Amino acid sequence: MKLHTKAQAPKEGEAKAPAKPAVPHVPTQMDYLQFLVDSNAVYVALEEIVNSNGLLAPFRNTGIERTQELEKDIAWMCNKFDLERPDVGMAGGRYAEELKAMVKGDDDVPEFMCHYYNYYFAHLAGGRMIGKQMSKLLLDGETLEFYKWKGNVNDLKAKVKGQIEEIAKLWTREERDNCINATAGAFRGGGAINGYLYGGSPH
């Protein structure tokens, strides 16, 4: 909770809130499309890592994967609003490469799981609110596939969280610390991509 601001966690938040711009940034459809493209790049990296490491087998085909849904949404937006699909931007490209370089072997799994948990679960929670805001502002009320899951969201969250807790039982104290200490980096990676919507990240 120390990494949350007072606005995010009134009782326990300690991080300094970012300064608000004098004129609030109003995202465009292109901003949102860039956000989706960069988000997809990170989800692709997460899935590749999960699929290539035996210890991470429980996290394959969990129901929270987003790459197929994002590909549909990106194609839909390009067609609907006559937009050209952008290349992966600096925020998504950098974070995806950071994740790929992170996991060289089983000893790196605890650090990776921090990023996995924070990225997927941020979307399952606050990400849905972002989706509603962008839908109303930019998409004429259309709900993207990115914000739809097969099954009950709370059940999916509980299942994956339980799987994380099971694997964490086997970690040493040092490995647990490695996981905890990765939190700031996880927040930074995800936050940079959200910056496309709030004027904080250049395309």
PDB file of C-alpha atoms in Angstrom:
ATOM      1  CA  MET A   1       0.000   0.000   0.000  1.00  0.00           C
ATOM      2  CA  LYS A   2       2.976   2.316   0.420  1.00  0.00           C
ATOM      3  CA  LEU A   3       3.201   2.515  -3.375  1.00  0.00           C
ATOM      4  CA  HIS A   4      -0.389   3.760  -3.661  1.00  0.00           C
ATOM      5  CA  THR A   5      -1.299   7.435  -3.308  1.00  0.00           C
ATOM      6  CA  LYS A   6      -3.661   8.745  -0.643  1.00  0.00           C
ATOM      7  CA  ALA A   7      -6.351   8.974  -3.309  1.00  0.00           C
ATOM      8  CA  GLN A   8      -5.912   5.285  -4.126  1.00  0.00           C
ATOM      9  CA  ALA A   9      -5.652   4.104  -0.512  1.00  0.00           C
ATOM     10  CA  PRO A  10      -6.769   6.852   1.911  1.00  0.00           C
ATOM     11  CA  LYS A  11      -5.665   5.038   5.073  1.00  0.00           C
ATOM     12  CA  GLU A  12      -2.358   3.509   4.017  1.00  0.00           C
ATOM     13  CA  GLY A  13      -1.236   5.280   0.831  1.00  0.00           C
ATOM     14  CA  GLU A  14       2.117   7.020   1.126  1.00  0.00           C
ATOM     15  CA  ALA A  15       3.267   7.659  -2.438  1.00  0.00           C
ATOM     16  CA  LYS A  16       3.135  11.221  -3.720  1.00  0.00           C
ATOM     17  CA  ALA A  17       0.339  11.726  -6.227  1.00  0.00           C
ATOM     18  CA  PRO A  18       1.429  12.903  -9.680  1.00  0.00           C
ATOM     19  CA  ALA A  19       0.908  16.586 -10.330  1.00  0.00           C
ATOM     20  CA  LYS A  20      -2.256  17.277 -12.271  1.00  0.00           C
ATOM     21  CA  PRO A  21      -1.787  19.154 -15.543  1.00  0.00           C
ATOM     22  CA  ALA A  22      -3.163  22.689 -15.717  1.00  0.00           C
ATOM     23  CA  VAL A  23      -5.409  21.556 -18.567  1.00  0.00           C
ATOM     24  CA  PRO A  24      -6.674  17.955 -18.193  1.00  0.00           C
ATOM     25  CA  HIS A  25      -5.664  15.700 -21.076  1.00  0.00           C
ATOM     26  CA  VAL A  26      -8.597  14.495 -23.168  1.00  0.00           C
ATOM     27  CA  PRO A  27      -7.650  11.191 -24.829  1.00  0.00           C
ATOM     28  CA  THR A  28      -8.312  10.658 -28.512  1.00  0.00           C
ATOM     29  CA  GLN A  29      -9.236   7.470 -30.326  1.00  0.00           C
ATOM     30  CA  MET A  30      -5.610   7.256 -31.444  1.00  0.00           C
ATOM     31  CA  ASP A  31      -4.440   7.515 -27.823  1.00  0.00           C
ATOM     32  CA  TYR A  32      -6.726   4.649 -26.909  1.00  0.00           C
ATOM     33  CA  LEU A  33      -5.632   2.566 -29.878  1.00  0.00           C
ATOM     34  CA  GLN A  34      -1.996   3.057 -28.870  1.00  0.00           C
ATOM     35  CA  PHE A  35      -2.899   1.995 -25.334  1.00  0.00           C
ATOM     36  CA  LEU A  36      -4.471  -1.202 -26.692  1.00  0.00           C
ATOM     37  CA  VAL A  37      -1.527  -1.984 -28.987  1.00  0.00           C
ATOM     38  CA  ASP A  38       1.007  -1.508 -26.189  1.00  0.00           C
ATOM     39  CA  SER A  39      -1.128  -3.455 -23.727  1.00  0.00           C
ATOM     40  CA  ASN A  40      -1.241  -6.312 -26.207  1.00  0.00           C
ATOM     41  CA  ALA A  41       2.550  -6.321 -26.577  1.00  0.00           C
ATOM     42  CA  VAL A  42       2.899  -6.826 -22.831  1.00  0.00           C
ATOM     43  CA  TYR A  43       0.242  -9.552 -22.721  1.00  0.00           C
ATOM     44  CA  VAL A  44       2.008 -11.342 -25.589  1.00  0.00           C
ATOM     45  CA  ALA A  45       5.266 -11.226 -23.615  1.00  0.00           C
ATOM     46  CA  LEU A  46       3.554 -12.513 -20.467  1.00  0.00           C
ATOM     47  CA  GLU A  47       1.965 -15.412 -22.350  1.00  0.00           C
ATOM     48  CA  GLU A  48       5.235 -16.326 -24.077  1.00  0.00           C
ATOM     49  CA  ILE A  49       7.033 -16.474 -20.744  1.00  0.00           C
ATOM     50  CA  VAL A  50       4.273 -18.535 -19.107  1.00  0.00           C
ATOM     51  CA  ASN A  51       4.223 -20.965 -22.031  1.00  0.00           C
ATOM     52  CA  SER A  52       7.995 -21.457 -22.017  1.00  0.00           C
ATOM     53  CA  ASN A  53       8.570 -22.157 -18.313  1.00  0.00           C
ATOM     54  CA  GLY A  54       7.466 -25.406 -16.698  1.00  0.00           C
ATOM     55  CA  LEU A  55       6.939 -23.871 -13.257  1.00  0.00           C
ATOM     56  CA  LEU A  56       4.399 -21.503 -14.793  1.00  0.00           C
ATOM     57  CA  ALA A  57       2.281 -24.248 -16.386  1.00  0.00           C
ATOM     58  CA  PRO A  58      -0.634 -23.623 -13.947  1.00  0.00           C
ATOM     59  CA  PHE A  59      -1.004 -20.142 -15.472  1.00  0.00           C
ATOM     60  CA  ARG A  60      -1.634 -21.344 -19.023  1.00  0.00           C
ATOM     61  CA  ASN A  61      -5.174 -20.989 -20.342  1.00  0.00           C
ATOM     62  CA  THR A  62      -6.534 -19.582 -17.101  1.00  0.00           C
ATOM     63  CA  GLY A  63      -9.264 -17.557 -18.756  1.00  0.00           C
ATOM     64  CA  ILE A  64      -7.714 -14.161 -17.990  1.00  0.00           C
ATOM     65  CA  GLU A  65      -5.492 -14.073 -21.107  1.00  0.00           C
ATOM     66  CA  ARG A  66      -6.172 -11.036 -23.291  1.00  0.00           C
ATOM     67  CA  THR A  67      -4.194 -11.282 -26.532  1.00  0.00           C
ATOM     68  CA  GLN A  68      -6.938 -12.710 -28.758  1.00  0.00           C
ATOM     69  CA  GLU A  69      -9.454 -10.208 -27.440  1.00  0.00           C
ATOM     70  CA  LEU A  70      -7.088  -7.291 -27.967  1.00  0.00           C
ATOM     71  CA  GLU A  71      -6.314  -8.314 -31.541  1.00  0.00           C
ATOM     72  CA  LYS A  72     -10.043  -8.271 -32.292  1.00  0.00           C
ATOM     73  CA  ASP A  73     -10.473  -4.860 -30.648  1.00  0.00           C
ATOM     74  CA  ILE A  74      -7.508  -3.308 -32.423  1.00  0.00           C
ATOM     75  CA  ALA A  75      -8.806  -4.522 -35.797  1.00  0.00           C
ATOM     76  CA  TRP A  76     -12.314  -3.301 -34.936  1.00  0.00           C
ATOM     77  CA  MET A  77     -11.133   0.185 -33.983  1.00  0.00           C
ATOM     78  CA  CYS A  78      -9.001   0.533 -37.092  1.00  0.00           C
ATOM     79  CA  ASN A  79     -11.941  -0.476 -39.286  1.00  0.00           C
ATOM     80  CA  LYS A  80     -14.632   1.441 -37.400  1.00  0.00           C
ATOM     81  CA  PHE A  81     -12.798   4.753 -37.127  1.00  0.00           C
ATOM     82  CA  ASP A  82     -10.550   4.505 -40.189  1.00  0.00           C
ATOM     83  CA  LEU A  83      -7.355   4.413 -38.119  1.00  0.00           C
ATOM     84  CA  GLU A  84      -3.995   2.916 -39.010  1.00  0.00           C
ATOM     85  CA  ARG A  85      -2.633   0.429 -36.518  1.00  0.00           C
ATOM     86  CA  PRO A  86       0.386   2.031 -34.842  1.00  0.00           C
ATOM     87  CA  ASP A  87       3.614   0.245 -34.040  1.00  0.00           C
ATOM     88  CA  VAL A  88       4.143  -0.738 -30.415  1.00  0.00           C
ATOM     89  CA  GLY A  89       5.130   2.435 -28.586  1.00  0.00           C
ATOM     90  CA  MET A  90       7.982   3.116 -26.233  1.00  0.00           C
ATOM     91  CA  ALA A  91       6.033   2.287 -23.065  1.00  0.00           C
ATOM     92  CA  GLY A  92       4.766  -1.118 -24.165  1.00  0.00           C
ATOM     93  CA  GLY A  93       7.888  -2.086 -26.063  1.00  0.00           C
ATOM     94  CA  ARG A  94      10.180  -1.277 -23.181  1.00  0.00           C
ATOM     95  CA  TYR A  95       8.080  -3.136 -20.611  1.00  0.00           C
ATOM     96  CA  ALA A  96       7.641  -6.198 -22.834  1.00  0.00           C
ATOM     97  CA  GLU A  97      11.401  -6.421 -23.399  1.00  0.00           C
ATOM     98  CA  GLU A  98      12.043  -5.951 -19.690  1.00  0.00           C
ATOM     99  CA  LEU A  99       9.790  -8.900 -18.909  1.00  0.00           C
ATOM    100  CA  LYS A 100      11.416 -11.130 -21.531  1.00  0.00           C
ATOM    101  CA  ALA A 101      14.879 -10.347 -20.181  1.00  0.00           C
ATOM    102  CA  MET A 102      13.757 -10.927 -16.602  1.00  0.00           C
ATOM    103  CA  VAL A 103      13.121 -14.676 -16.725  1.00  0.00           C
ATOM    104  CA  LYS A 104      16.298 -16.581 -17.490  1.00  0.00           C
ATOM    105  CA  GLY A 105      15.475 -19.560 -15.279  1.00  0.00           C
ATOM    106  CA  ASP A 106      13.292 -20.872 -12.464  1.00  0.00           C
ATOM    107  CA  ASP A 107      15.001 -18.623  -9.898  1.00  0.00           C
ATOM    108  CA  ASP A 108      13.498 -15.596 -11.638  1.00  0.00           C
ATOM    109  CA  VAL A 109       9.903 -16.807 -11.354  1.00  0.00           C
ATOM    110  CA  PRO A 110       9.099 -14.995  -8.050  1.00  0.00           C
ATOM    111  CA  GLU A 111      10.070 -11.614  -9.504  1.00  0.00           C
ATOM    112  CA  PHE A 112       8.101 -12.344 -12.663  1.00  0.00           C
ATOM    113  CA  MET A 113       5.007 -13.390 -10.696  1.00  0.00           C
ATOM    114  CA  CYS A 114       4.832  -9.938  -9.150  1.00  0.00           C
ATOM    115  CA  HIS A 115       4.590  -8.426 -12.627  1.00  0.00           C
ATOM    116  CA  TYR A 116       2.140 -11.104 -13.775  1.00  0.00           C
ATOM    117  CA  TYR A 117      -0.148 -10.539 -10.796  1.00  0.00           C
ATOM    118  CA  ASN A 118      -0.094  -6.757 -10.925  1.00  0.00           C
ATOM    119  CA  TYR A 119      -0.598  -6.487 -14.685  1.00  0.00           C
ATOM    120  CA  TYR A 120      -3.449  -8.969 -15.000  1.00  0.00           C
ATOM    121  CA  PHE A 121      -5.212  -8.041 -11.790  1.00  0.00           C
ATOM    122  CA  ALA A 122      -4.993  -4.282 -12.397  1.00  0.00           C
ATOM    123  CA  HIS A 123      -6.972  -4.854 -15.579  1.00  0.00           C
ATOM    124  CA  LEU A 124      -9.451  -7.144 -13.818  1.00  0.00           C
ATOM    125  CA  ALA A 125     -10.075  -4.380 -11.278  1.00  0.00           C
ATOM    126  CA  GLY A 126      -9.482  -0.731 -12.207  1.00  0.00           C
ATOM    127  CA  GLY A 127      -8.986  -1.561 -15.864  1.00  0.00           C
ATOM    128  CA  ARG A 128     -12.683  -2.237 -16.232  1.00  0.00           C
ATOM    129  CA  MET A 129     -13.450   1.280 -15.028  1.00  0.00           C
ATOM    130  CA  ILE A 130     -11.048   2.677 -17.616  1.00  0.00           C
ATOM    131  CA  GLY A 131     -12.861   0.649 -20.246  1.00  0.00           C
ATOM    132  CA  LYS A 132     -16.227   2.124 -19.282  1.00  0.00           C
ATOM    133  CA  GLN A 133     -14.822   5.653 -19.378  1.00  0.00           C
ATOM    134  CA  MET A 134     -13.215   5.197 -22.784  1.00  0.00           C
ATOM    135  CA  SER A 135     -16.313   3.482 -24.162  1.00  0.00           C
ATOM    136  CA  LYS A 136     -18.470   6.439 -23.256  1.00  0.00           C
ATOM    137  CA  LEU A 137     -15.934   9.042 -24.357  1.00  0.00           C
ATOM    138  CA  LEU A 138     -14.572   7.525 -27.566  1.00  0.00           C
ATOM    139  CA  LEU A 139     -16.497   4.467 -28.760  1.00  0.00           C
ATOM    140  CA  ASP A 140     -20.159   5.523 -28.777  1.00  0.00           C
ATOM    141  CA  GLY A 141     -20.802   3.186 -25.858  1.00  0.00           C
ATOM    142  CA  GLU A 142     -19.282   0.089 -27.478  1.00  0.00           C
ATOM    143  CA  THR A 143     -17.743  -2.396 -25.015  1.00  0.00           C
ATOM    144  CA  LEU A 144     -14.523  -3.929 -26.279  1.00  0.00           C
ATOM    145  CA  GLU A 145     -13.718  -7.626 -26.054  1.00  0.00           C
ATOM    146  CA  PHE A 146     -10.784  -6.631 -23.831  1.00  0.00           C
ATOM    147  CA  TYR A 147     -13.311  -6.074 -21.057  1.00  0.00           C
ATOM    148  CA  LYS A 148     -15.247  -9.300 -21.510  1.00  0.00           C
ATOM    149  CA  TRP A 149     -14.372 -12.637 -19.941  1.00  0.00           C
ATOM    150  CA  LYS A 150     -15.799 -16.114 -20.319  1.00  0.00           C
ATOM    151  CA  GLY A 151     -17.107 -16.860 -16.868  1.00  0.00           C
ATOM    152  CA  ASN A 152     -17.464 -14.887 -13.667  1.00  0.00           C
ATOM    153  CA  VAL A 153     -14.626 -12.396 -13.210  1.00  0.00           C
ATOM    154  CA  ASN A 154     -14.482 -12.862  -9.445  1.00  0.00           C
ATOM    155  CA  ASP A 155     -14.256 -16.632  -9.873  1.00  0.00           C
ATOM    156  CA  LEU A 156     -11.393 -16.230 -12.365  1.00  0.00           C
ATOM    157  CA  LYS A 157      -9.561 -13.890 -10.018  1.00  0.00           C
ATOM    158  CA  ALA A 158      -9.994 -16.258  -7.085  1.00  0.00           C
ATOM    159  CA  LYS A 159      -8.751 -19.234  -9.098  1.00  0.00           C
ATOM    160  CA  VAL A 160      -5.611 -17.520 -10.353  1.00  0.00           C
ATOM    161  CA  LYS A 161      -4.880 -15.933  -6.989  1.00  0.00           C
ATOM    162  CA  GLY A 162      -5.116 -19.375  -5.405  1.00  0.00           C
ATOM    163  CA  GLN A 163      -2.659 -20.748  -7.958  1.00  0.00           C
ATOM    164  CA  ILE A 164      -0.228 -17.931  -7.171  1.00  0.00           C
ATOM    165  CA  GLU A 165      -0.507 -18.651  -3.453  1.00  0.00           C
ATOM    166  CA  GLU A 166       0.208 -22.341  -4.078  1.00  0.00           C
ATOM    167  CA  ILE A 167       3.396 -21.664  -6.007  1.00  0.00           C
ATOM    168  CA  ALA A 168       4.467 -19.033  -3.462  1.00  0.00           C
ATOM    169  CA  LYS A 169       4.331 -21.626  -0.671  1.00  0.00           C
ATOM    170  CA  LEU A 170       7.457 -23.196  -2.144  1.00  0.00           C
ATOM    171  CA  TRP A 171       9.498 -19.980  -2.174  1.00  0.00           C
ATOM    172  CA  THR A 172      12.327 -19.193   0.198  1.00  0.00           C
ATOM    173  CA  ARG A 173      12.358 -15.968   2.189  1.00  0.00           C
ATOM    174  CA  GLU A 174      14.720 -14.462  -0.377  1.00  0.00           C
ATOM    175  CA  GLU A 175      12.429 -15.409  -3.245  1.00  0.00           C
ATOM    176  CA  ARG A 176       9.457 -13.872  -1.450  1.00  0.00           C
ATOM    177  CA  ASP A 177      11.456 -10.681  -1.005  1.00  0.00           C
ATOM    178  CA  ASN A 178      12.356 -10.706  -4.689  1.00  0.00           C
ATOM    179  CA  CYS A 179       8.672 -10.834  -5.505  1.00  0.00           C
ATOM    180  CA  ILE A 180       7.772  -8.008  -3.139  1.00  0.00           C
ATOM    181  CA  ASN A 181      10.670  -5.848  -4.282  1.00  0.00           C
ATOM    182  CA  ALA A 182       9.479  -6.054  -7.890  1.00  0.00           C
ATOM    183  CA  THR A 183       6.264  -4.183  -7.083  1.00  0.00           C
ATOM    184  CA  ALA A 184       7.583  -0.718  -7.912  1.00  0.00           C
ATOM    185  CA  GLY A 185       8.772  -1.905 -11.318  1.00  0.00           C
ATOM    186  CA  ALA A 186       5.425  -3.537 -12.012  1.00  0.00           C
ATOM    187  CA  PHE A 187       3.580  -0.323 -11.168  1.00  0.00           C
ATOM    188  CA  ARG A 188       5.981   1.663 -13.339  1.00  0.00           C
ATOM    189  CA  GLY A 189       5.562  -0.638 -16.350  1.00  0.00           C
ATOM    190  CA  GLY A 190       1.788  -0.675 -16.258  1.00  0.00           C
ATOM    191  CA  GLY A 191       1.547   2.998 -15.387  1.00  0.00           C
ATOM    192  CA  ALA A 192       3.579   4.045 -18.409  1.00  0.00           C
ATOM    193  CA  ILE A 193       1.056   2.343 -20.706  1.00  0.00           C
ATOM    194  CA  ASN A 194      -1.873   3.976 -18.911  1.00  0.00           C
ATOM    195  CA  GLY A 195      -0.056   7.238 -19.571  1.00  0.00           C
ATOM    196  CA  TYR A 196      -1.254   7.172 -23.180  1.00  0.00           C
ATOM    197  CA  LEU A 197      -4.737   7.911 -21.874  1.00  0.00           C
ATOM    198  CA  TYR A 198      -3.698  10.705 -19.540  1.00  0.00           C
ATOM    199  CA  GLY A 199      -1.040  12.556 -21.491  1.00  0.00           C
ATOM    200  CA  GLY A 200       1.869  11.023 -19.604  1.00  0.00           C
ATOM    201  CA  SER A 201       3.449   8.909 -22.371  1.00  0.00           C
ATOM    202  CA  PRO A 202       4.412  10.043 -25.883  1.00  0.00           C
ATOM    203  CA  HIS A 203       3.383   7.839 -28.804  1.00  0.00           C
TER     204      HIS A 203
END
